[in-house]
CSV table of C-alpha atoms and ligand atoms in Angstrom, one decimal:
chain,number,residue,atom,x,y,z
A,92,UNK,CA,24.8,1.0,1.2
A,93,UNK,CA,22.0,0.1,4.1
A,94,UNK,CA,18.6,1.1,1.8
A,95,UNK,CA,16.2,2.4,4.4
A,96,UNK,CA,14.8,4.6,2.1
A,97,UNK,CA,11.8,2.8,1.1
A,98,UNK,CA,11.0,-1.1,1.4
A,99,UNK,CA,10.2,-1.3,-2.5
A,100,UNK,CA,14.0,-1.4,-3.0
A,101,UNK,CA,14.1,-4.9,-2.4
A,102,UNK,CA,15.9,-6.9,-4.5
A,103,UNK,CA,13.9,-10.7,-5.8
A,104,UNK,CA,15.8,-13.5,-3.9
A,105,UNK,CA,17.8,-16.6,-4.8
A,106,UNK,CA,14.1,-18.6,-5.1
A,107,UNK,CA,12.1,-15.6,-6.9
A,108,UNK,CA,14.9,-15.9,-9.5
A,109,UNK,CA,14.6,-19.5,-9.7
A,110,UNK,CA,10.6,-19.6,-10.0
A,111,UNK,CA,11.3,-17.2,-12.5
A,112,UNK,CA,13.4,-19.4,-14.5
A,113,UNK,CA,11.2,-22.1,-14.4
A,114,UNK,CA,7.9,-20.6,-14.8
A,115,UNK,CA,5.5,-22.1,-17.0
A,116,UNK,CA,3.7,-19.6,-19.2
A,117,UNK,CA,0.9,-18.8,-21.7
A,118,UNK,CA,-0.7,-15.5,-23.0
A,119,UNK,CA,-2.3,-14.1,-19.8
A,120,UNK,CA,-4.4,-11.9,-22.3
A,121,UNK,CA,-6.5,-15.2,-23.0
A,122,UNK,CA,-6.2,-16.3,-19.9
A,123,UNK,CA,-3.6,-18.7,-20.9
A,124,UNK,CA,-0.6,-17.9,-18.0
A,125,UNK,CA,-0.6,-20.9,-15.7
A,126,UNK,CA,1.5,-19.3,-13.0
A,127,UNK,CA,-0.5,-16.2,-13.0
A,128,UNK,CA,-3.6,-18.0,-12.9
A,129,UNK,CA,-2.1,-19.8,-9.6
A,130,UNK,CA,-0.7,-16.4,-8.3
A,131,UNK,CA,-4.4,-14.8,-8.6
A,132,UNK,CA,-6.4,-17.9,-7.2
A,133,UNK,CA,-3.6,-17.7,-4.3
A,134,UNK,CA,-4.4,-14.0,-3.6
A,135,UNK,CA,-7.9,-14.2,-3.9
A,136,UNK,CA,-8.5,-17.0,-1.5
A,137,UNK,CA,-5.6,-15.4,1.3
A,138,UNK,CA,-8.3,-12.1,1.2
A,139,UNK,CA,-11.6,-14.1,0.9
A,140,UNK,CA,-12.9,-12.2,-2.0
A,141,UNK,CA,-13.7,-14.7,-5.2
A,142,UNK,CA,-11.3,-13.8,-7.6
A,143,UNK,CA,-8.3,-11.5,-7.7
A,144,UNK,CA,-6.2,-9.8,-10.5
A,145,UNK,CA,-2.8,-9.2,-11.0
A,146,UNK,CA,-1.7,-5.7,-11.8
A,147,UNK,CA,1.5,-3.8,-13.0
A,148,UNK,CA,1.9,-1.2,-9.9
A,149,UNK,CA,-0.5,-0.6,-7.0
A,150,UNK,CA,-0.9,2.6,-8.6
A,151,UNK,CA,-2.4,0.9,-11.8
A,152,UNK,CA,-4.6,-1.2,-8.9
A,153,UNK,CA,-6.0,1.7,-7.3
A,154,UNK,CA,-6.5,3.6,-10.9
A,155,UNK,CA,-8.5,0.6,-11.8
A,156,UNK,CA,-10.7,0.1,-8.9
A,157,UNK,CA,-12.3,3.7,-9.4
A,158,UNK,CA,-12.7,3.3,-13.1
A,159,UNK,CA,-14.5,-0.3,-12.4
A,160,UNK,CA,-16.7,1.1,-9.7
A,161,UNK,CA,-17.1,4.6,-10.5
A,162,UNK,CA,-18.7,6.7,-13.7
A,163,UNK,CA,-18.1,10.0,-14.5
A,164,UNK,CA,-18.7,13.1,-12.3
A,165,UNK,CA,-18.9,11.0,-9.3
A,166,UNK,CA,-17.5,12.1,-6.3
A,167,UNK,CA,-15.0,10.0,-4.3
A,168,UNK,CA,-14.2,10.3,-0.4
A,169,UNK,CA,-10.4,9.8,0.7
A,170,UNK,CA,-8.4,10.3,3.8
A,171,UNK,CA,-6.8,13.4,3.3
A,172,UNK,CA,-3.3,12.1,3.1
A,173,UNK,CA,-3.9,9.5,1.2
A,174,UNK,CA,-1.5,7.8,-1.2
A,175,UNK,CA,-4.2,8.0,-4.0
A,176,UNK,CA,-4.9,11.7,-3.0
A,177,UNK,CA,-1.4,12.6,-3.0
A,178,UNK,CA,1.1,10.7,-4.8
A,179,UNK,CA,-1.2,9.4,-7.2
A,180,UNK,CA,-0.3,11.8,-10.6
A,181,UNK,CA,-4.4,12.9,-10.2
A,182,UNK,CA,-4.8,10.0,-12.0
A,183,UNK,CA,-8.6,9.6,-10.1
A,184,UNK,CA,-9.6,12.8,-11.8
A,185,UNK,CA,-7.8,12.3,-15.0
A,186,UNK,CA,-8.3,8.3,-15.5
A,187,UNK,CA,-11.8,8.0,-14.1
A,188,UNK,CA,-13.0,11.1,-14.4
A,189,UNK,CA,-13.8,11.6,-10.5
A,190,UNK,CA,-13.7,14.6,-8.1
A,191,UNK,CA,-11.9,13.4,-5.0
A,192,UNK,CA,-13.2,15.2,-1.2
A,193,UNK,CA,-11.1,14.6,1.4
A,194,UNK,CA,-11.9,14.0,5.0
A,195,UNK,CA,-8.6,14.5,7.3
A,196,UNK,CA,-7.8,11.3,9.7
A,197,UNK,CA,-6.0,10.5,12.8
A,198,UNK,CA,-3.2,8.2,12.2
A,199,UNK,CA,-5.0,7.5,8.9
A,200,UNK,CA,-8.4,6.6,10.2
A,201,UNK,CA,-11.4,8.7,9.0
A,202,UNK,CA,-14.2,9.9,11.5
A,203,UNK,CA,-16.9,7.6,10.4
A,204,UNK,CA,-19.3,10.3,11.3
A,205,UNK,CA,-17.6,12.9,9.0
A,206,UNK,CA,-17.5,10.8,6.5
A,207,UNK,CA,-21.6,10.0,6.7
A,208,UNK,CA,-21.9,13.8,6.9
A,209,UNK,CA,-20.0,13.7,4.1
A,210,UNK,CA,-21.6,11.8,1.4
A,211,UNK,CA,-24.2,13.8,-0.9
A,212,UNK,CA,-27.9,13.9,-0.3
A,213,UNK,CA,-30.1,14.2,-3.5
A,214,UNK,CA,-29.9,17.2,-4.8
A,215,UNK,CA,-29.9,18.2,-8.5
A,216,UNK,CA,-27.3,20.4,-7.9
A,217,UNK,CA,-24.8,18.0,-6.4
A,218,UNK,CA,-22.3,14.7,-7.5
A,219,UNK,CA,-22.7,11.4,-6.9
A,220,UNK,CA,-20.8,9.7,-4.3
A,221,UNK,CA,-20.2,6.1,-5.1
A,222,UNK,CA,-16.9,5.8,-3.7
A,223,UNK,CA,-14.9,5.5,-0.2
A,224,UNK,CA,-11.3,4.3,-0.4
A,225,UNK,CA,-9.2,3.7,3.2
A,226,UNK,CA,-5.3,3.4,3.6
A,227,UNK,CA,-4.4,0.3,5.6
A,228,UNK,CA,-1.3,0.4,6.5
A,229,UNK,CA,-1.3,4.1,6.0
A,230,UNK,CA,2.1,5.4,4.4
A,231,UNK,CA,1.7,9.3,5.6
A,232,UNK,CA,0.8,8.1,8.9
A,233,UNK,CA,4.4,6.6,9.7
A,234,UNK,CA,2.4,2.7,8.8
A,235,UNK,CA,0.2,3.3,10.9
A,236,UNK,CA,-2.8,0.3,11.1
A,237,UNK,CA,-6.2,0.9,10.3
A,238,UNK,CA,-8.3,0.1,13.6
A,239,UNK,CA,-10.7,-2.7,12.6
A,240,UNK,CA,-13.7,-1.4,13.9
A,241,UNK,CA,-13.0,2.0,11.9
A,242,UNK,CA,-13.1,-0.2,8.8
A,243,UNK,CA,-16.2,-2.0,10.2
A,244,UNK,CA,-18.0,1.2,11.0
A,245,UNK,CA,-17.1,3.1,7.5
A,246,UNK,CA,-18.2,0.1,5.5
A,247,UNK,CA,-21.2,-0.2,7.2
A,248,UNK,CA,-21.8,4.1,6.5
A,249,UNK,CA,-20.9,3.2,2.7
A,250,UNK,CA,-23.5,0.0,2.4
A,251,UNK,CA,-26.0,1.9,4.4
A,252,UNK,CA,-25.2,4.9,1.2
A,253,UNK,CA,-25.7,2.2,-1.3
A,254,UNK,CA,-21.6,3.5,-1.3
A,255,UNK,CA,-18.9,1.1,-2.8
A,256,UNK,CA,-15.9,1.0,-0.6
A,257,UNK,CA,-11.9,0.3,-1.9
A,258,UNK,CA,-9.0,-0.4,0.3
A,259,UNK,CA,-5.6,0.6,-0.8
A,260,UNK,CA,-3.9,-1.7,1.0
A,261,UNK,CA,-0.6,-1.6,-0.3
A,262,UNK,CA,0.8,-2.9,2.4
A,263,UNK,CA,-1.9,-4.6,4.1
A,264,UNK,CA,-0.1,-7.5,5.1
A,265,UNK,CA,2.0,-5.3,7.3
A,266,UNK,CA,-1.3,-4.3,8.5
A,267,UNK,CA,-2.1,-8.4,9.4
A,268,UNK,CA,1.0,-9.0,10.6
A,269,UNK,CA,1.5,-6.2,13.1
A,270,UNK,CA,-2.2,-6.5,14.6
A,271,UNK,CA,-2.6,-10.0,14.4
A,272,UNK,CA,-6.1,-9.8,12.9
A,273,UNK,CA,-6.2,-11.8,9.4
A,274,UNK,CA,-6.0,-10.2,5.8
A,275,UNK,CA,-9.3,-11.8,5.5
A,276,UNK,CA,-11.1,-9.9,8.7
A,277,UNK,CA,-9.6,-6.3,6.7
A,278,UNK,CA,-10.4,-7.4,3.5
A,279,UNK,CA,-14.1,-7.8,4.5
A,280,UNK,CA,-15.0,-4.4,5.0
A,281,UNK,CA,-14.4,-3.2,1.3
A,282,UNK,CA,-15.3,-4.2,-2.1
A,283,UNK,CA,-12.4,-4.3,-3.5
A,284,UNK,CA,-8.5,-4.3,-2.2
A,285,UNK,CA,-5.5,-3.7,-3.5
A,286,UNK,CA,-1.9,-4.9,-2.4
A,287,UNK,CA,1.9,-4.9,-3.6
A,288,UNK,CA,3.5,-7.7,-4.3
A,289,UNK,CA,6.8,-5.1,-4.6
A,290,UNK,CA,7.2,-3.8,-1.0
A,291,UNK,CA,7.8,-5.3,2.1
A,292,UNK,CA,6.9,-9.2,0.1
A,293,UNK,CA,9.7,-8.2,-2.1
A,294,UNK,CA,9.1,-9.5,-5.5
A,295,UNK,CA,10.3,-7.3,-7.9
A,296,UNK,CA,6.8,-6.0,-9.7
A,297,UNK,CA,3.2,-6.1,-9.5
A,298,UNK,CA,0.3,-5.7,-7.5
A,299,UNK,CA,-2.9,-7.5,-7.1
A,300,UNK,CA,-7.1,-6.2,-6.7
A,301,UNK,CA,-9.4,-8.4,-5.6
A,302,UNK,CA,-13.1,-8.8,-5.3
A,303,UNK,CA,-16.6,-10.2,-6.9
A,304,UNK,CA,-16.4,-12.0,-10.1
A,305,UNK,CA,-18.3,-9.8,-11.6
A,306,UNK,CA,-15.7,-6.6,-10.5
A,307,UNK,CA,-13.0,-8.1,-11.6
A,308,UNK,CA,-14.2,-9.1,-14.7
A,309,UNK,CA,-14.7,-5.8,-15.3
A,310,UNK,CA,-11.6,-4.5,-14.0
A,311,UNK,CA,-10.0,-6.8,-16.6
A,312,UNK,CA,-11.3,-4.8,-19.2
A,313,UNK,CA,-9.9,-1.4,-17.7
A,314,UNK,CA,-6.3,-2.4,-17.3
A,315,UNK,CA,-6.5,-4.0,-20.9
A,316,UNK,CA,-7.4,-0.5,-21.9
A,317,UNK,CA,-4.7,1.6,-19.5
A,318,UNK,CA,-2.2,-1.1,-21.7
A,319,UNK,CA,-1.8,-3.6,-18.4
A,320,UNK,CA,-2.7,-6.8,-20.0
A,321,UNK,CA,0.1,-8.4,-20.7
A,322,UNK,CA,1.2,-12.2,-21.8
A,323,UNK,CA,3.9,-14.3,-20.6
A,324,UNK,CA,3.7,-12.1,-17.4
A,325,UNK,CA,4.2,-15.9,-15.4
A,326,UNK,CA,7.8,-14.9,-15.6
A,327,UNK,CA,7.0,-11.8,-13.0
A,328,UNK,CA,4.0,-13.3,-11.6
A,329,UNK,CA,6.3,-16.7,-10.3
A,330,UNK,CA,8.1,-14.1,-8.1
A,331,UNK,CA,5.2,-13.1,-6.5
A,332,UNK,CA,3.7,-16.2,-5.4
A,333,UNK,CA,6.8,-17.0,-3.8
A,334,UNK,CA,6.5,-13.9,-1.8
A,335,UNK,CA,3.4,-15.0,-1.0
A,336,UNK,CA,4.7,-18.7,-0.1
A,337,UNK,CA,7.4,-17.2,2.1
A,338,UNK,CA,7.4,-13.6,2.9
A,339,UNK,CA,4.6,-13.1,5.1
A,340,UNK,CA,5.3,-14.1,8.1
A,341,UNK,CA,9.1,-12.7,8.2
A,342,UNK,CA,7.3,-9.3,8.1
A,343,UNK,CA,7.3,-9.6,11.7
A,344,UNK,CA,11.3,-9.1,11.8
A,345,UNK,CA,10.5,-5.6,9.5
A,346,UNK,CA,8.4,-4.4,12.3
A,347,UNK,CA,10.7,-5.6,15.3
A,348,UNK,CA,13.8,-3.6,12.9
A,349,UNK,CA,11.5,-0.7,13.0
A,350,UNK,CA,11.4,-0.9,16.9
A,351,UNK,CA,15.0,-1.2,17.3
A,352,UNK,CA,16.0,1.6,15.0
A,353,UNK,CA,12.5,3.7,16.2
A,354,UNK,CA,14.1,3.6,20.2
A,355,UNK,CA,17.6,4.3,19.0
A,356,UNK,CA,16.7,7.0,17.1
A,357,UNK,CA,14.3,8.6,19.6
A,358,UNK,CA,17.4,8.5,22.4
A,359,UNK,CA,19.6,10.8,19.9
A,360,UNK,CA,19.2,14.8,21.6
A,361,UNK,CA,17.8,16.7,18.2
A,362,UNK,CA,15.8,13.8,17.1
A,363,UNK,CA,12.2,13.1,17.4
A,364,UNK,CA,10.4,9.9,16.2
A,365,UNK,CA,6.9,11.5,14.9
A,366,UNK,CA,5.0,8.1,14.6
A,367,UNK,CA,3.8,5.3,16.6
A,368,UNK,CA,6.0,2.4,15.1
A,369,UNK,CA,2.9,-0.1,14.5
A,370,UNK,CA,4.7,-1.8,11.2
A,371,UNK,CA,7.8,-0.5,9.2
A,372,UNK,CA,8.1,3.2,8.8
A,373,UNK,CA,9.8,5.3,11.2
A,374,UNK,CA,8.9,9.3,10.5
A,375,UNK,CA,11.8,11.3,12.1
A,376,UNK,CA,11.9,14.9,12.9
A,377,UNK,CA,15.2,16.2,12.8
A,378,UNK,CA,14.6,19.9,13.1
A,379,UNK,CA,16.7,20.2,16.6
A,380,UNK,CA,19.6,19.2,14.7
A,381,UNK,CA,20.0,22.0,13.2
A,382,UNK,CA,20.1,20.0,10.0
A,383,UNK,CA,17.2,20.1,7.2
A,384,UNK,CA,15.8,16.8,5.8
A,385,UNK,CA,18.3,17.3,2.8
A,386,UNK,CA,21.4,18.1,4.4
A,387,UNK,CA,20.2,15.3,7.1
A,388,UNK,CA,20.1,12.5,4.4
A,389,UNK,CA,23.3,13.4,2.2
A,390,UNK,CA,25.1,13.6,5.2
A,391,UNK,CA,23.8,9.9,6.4
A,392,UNK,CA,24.7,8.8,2.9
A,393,UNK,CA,28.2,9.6,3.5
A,394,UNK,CA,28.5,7.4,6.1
A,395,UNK,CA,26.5,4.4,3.8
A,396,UNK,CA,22.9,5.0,4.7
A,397,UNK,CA,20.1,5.9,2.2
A,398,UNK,CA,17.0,7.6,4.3
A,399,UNK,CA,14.4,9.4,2.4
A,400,UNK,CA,13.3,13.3,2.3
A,401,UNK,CA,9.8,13.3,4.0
A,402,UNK,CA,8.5,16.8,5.0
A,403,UNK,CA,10.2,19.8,5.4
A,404,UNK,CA,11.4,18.3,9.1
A,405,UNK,CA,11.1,14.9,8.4
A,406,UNK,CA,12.9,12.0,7.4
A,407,UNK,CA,11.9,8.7,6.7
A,408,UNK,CA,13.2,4.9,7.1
A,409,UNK,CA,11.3,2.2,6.4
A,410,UNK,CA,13.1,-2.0,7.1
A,411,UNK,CA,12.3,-4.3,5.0
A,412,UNK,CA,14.1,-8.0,4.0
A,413,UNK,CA,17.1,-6.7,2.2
A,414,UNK,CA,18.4,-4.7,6.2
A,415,UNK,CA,19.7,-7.0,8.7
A,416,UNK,CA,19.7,-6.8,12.9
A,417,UNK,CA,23.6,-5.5,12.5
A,418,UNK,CA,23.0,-3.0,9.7
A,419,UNK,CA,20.1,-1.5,12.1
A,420,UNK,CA,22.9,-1.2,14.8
A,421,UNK,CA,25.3,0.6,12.1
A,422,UNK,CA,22.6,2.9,10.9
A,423,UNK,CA,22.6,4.2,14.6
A,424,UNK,CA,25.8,4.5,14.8
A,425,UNK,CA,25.7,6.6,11.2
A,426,UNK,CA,23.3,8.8,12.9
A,427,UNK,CA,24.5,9.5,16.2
A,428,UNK,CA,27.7,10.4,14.0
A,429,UNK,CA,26.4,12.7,12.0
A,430,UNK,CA,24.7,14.3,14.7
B,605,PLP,C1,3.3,2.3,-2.7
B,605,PLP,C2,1.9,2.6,-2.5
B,605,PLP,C3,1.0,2.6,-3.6
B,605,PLP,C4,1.4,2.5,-5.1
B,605,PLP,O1,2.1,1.4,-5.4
B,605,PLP,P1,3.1,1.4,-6.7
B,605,PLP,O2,3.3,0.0,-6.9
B,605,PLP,O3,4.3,2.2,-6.2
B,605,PLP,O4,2.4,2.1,-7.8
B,605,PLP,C5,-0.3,2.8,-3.3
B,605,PLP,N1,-0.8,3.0,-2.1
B,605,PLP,C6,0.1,3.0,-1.0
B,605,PLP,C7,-0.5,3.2,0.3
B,605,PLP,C8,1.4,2.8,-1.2
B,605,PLP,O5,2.3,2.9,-0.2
């Protein structure tokens, strides 16, 4: 089967298994793990923020950075189609206790003006916003990368607001990669930032936040609470400083896959590619087929090719490590086939 479905179906290599093996470990509770000590250390200096956590899922991550920087009854502003906003269980209102506004973006990026008209005045009637999270690379918007200067201009409306500002930047090294601007240049314009070690770096789990000392010594405390502190965790930690050792730069191939499937695809009568191609994902609307999303993708499975149900039109592939050059040719040739 070609797996285009998503690129957190990657499969640990030869060396993640190895490192693995070998891993020295402790209790990470007392802050005994070597390895994940390393992998943290690692992560915070690649993003410029002082320290750096690691965390189960980039859900727990995200869940995490509004309990450590919100309190109760605040209010939180999010793109509207936002990973946290939409795929997220409601954990931001059920874990930290937050309402969530939404501002709807263009290709994922937020009007800074909105979102200054957004933020609550003083008034004894209204929340407290203490919160602005940004999506870079922005899953709903086909990958698409945050522009730097809409970062620079929303974190500059947050500190003028005395605001806090979180990136979800799950796959923000896509982000890097694609644009050429460093992790550390993104990574700048918010408090805090969360990545997946599990996507496109493919190690098989975890996620890390970064920020001040002081925040993640306090995020510490909140995933020891959600039940994320764990102890030998070098084991699945090893993985993911390899990914970070030798998965970056080979991002670059994702994206170039992405390009080569994206142009295929959009010379196929019925099929229209929704998205700019800037990293990974490739949205496809497949309406003119006569097909719908389902009947689309079992039919592509029959011929050995996993896509993913998107929208009632669409259908989504994303590349990733585990899908060579010659299985982006066969996918074509799946499609046209089915077609
Ligand atoms: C995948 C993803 C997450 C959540 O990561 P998990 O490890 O699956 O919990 C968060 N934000 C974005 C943008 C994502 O794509």
């Amino acid at each position: 089967m070609i797996d285009l479905r998503s690129d957190t179906v990657t499969k640990p290599t030869e060396s993640m298994r190895k490192a693995a093996y070998v891993a020295e470990v402790g209790d990470d509770v007392y802050g005994e793990d070597p390895t994940v000590n390393r992998l943290e250390e690692k992560a915070a200096e690649l993003l410029g923020k002082e320290k750096a956590l690691f965390v189960t899922s980039g859900t727990q991550g995200n869940q995490i950075a509004a309990l450590t920087h919100c309190r109760p009854g605040d209010e939180v502003i999010l793109e509207a189609s936002s990973h946290i906003y939409m795929y997220e269980v409601g954990g931001f209102s059920a874990l930290a206790n937050v309402q969530t506004r939404t501002v709807q973006g263009v290709r994922g990026a937020m009007d800074p003006v909105e979102v200054k008209n957004t933020i609550r005045t003083e008034n004894i009637h209204y929340p407290t916003t203490s919160l602005i999270c940004m999506e870079n690379t922005h899953n709903l918007a086909g990958g698409a990368i945050l522009p730097l200067s809409n970062m620079q201009t929303i974190y500059q409306v947050a500190k003028d607001n005395n605001l806090q500002v979180h990136l979800d930047g799950a796959r923000l090294f896509n982000a890097s990669v694609g644009s050429g601007i460093p992790l550390e240049e993104y990574a700048k314009n918010a408090d805090s930032v969360q990545f997946c070690l599990s996507k496109g770096l493919g190690a098989p789990v975890g996620s890390i936040i970064a920020g001040t000392e002081d925040f993640i010594n306090r995020a510490r405390k909140w995933r020891k609470m959600l039940g994320g502190g764990l102890r030998q965790v070098g084991i699945i930690a090893a993985p993911g400083l390899v990914a970070l050792e030798e998965n970056i730069d080979r991002l670059a191939e994702d994206h170039l896959h992405a390009k080569v499937l994206a142009d295929g695809l959009a010379n196929m009568s019925g099929i229209t590619v929704e998205n700019k191609v800037e990293t990974n994902i490739i949205i496809v609307n497949v309406k003119e087929t006569g097909l719908t999303p389902e009947t689309f993708v079992e039919a592509l499975k029959s011929k050995g090719v996993l896509a993913g149900v998107f929208g009632l039109e669409t259908v989504r592939f994303v590349t990733h490590y585990d899908v060579s050059r010659e299985e982006i040719e066969k996918t074509l040739v799946a499609v046209q086939a089915i077609i």
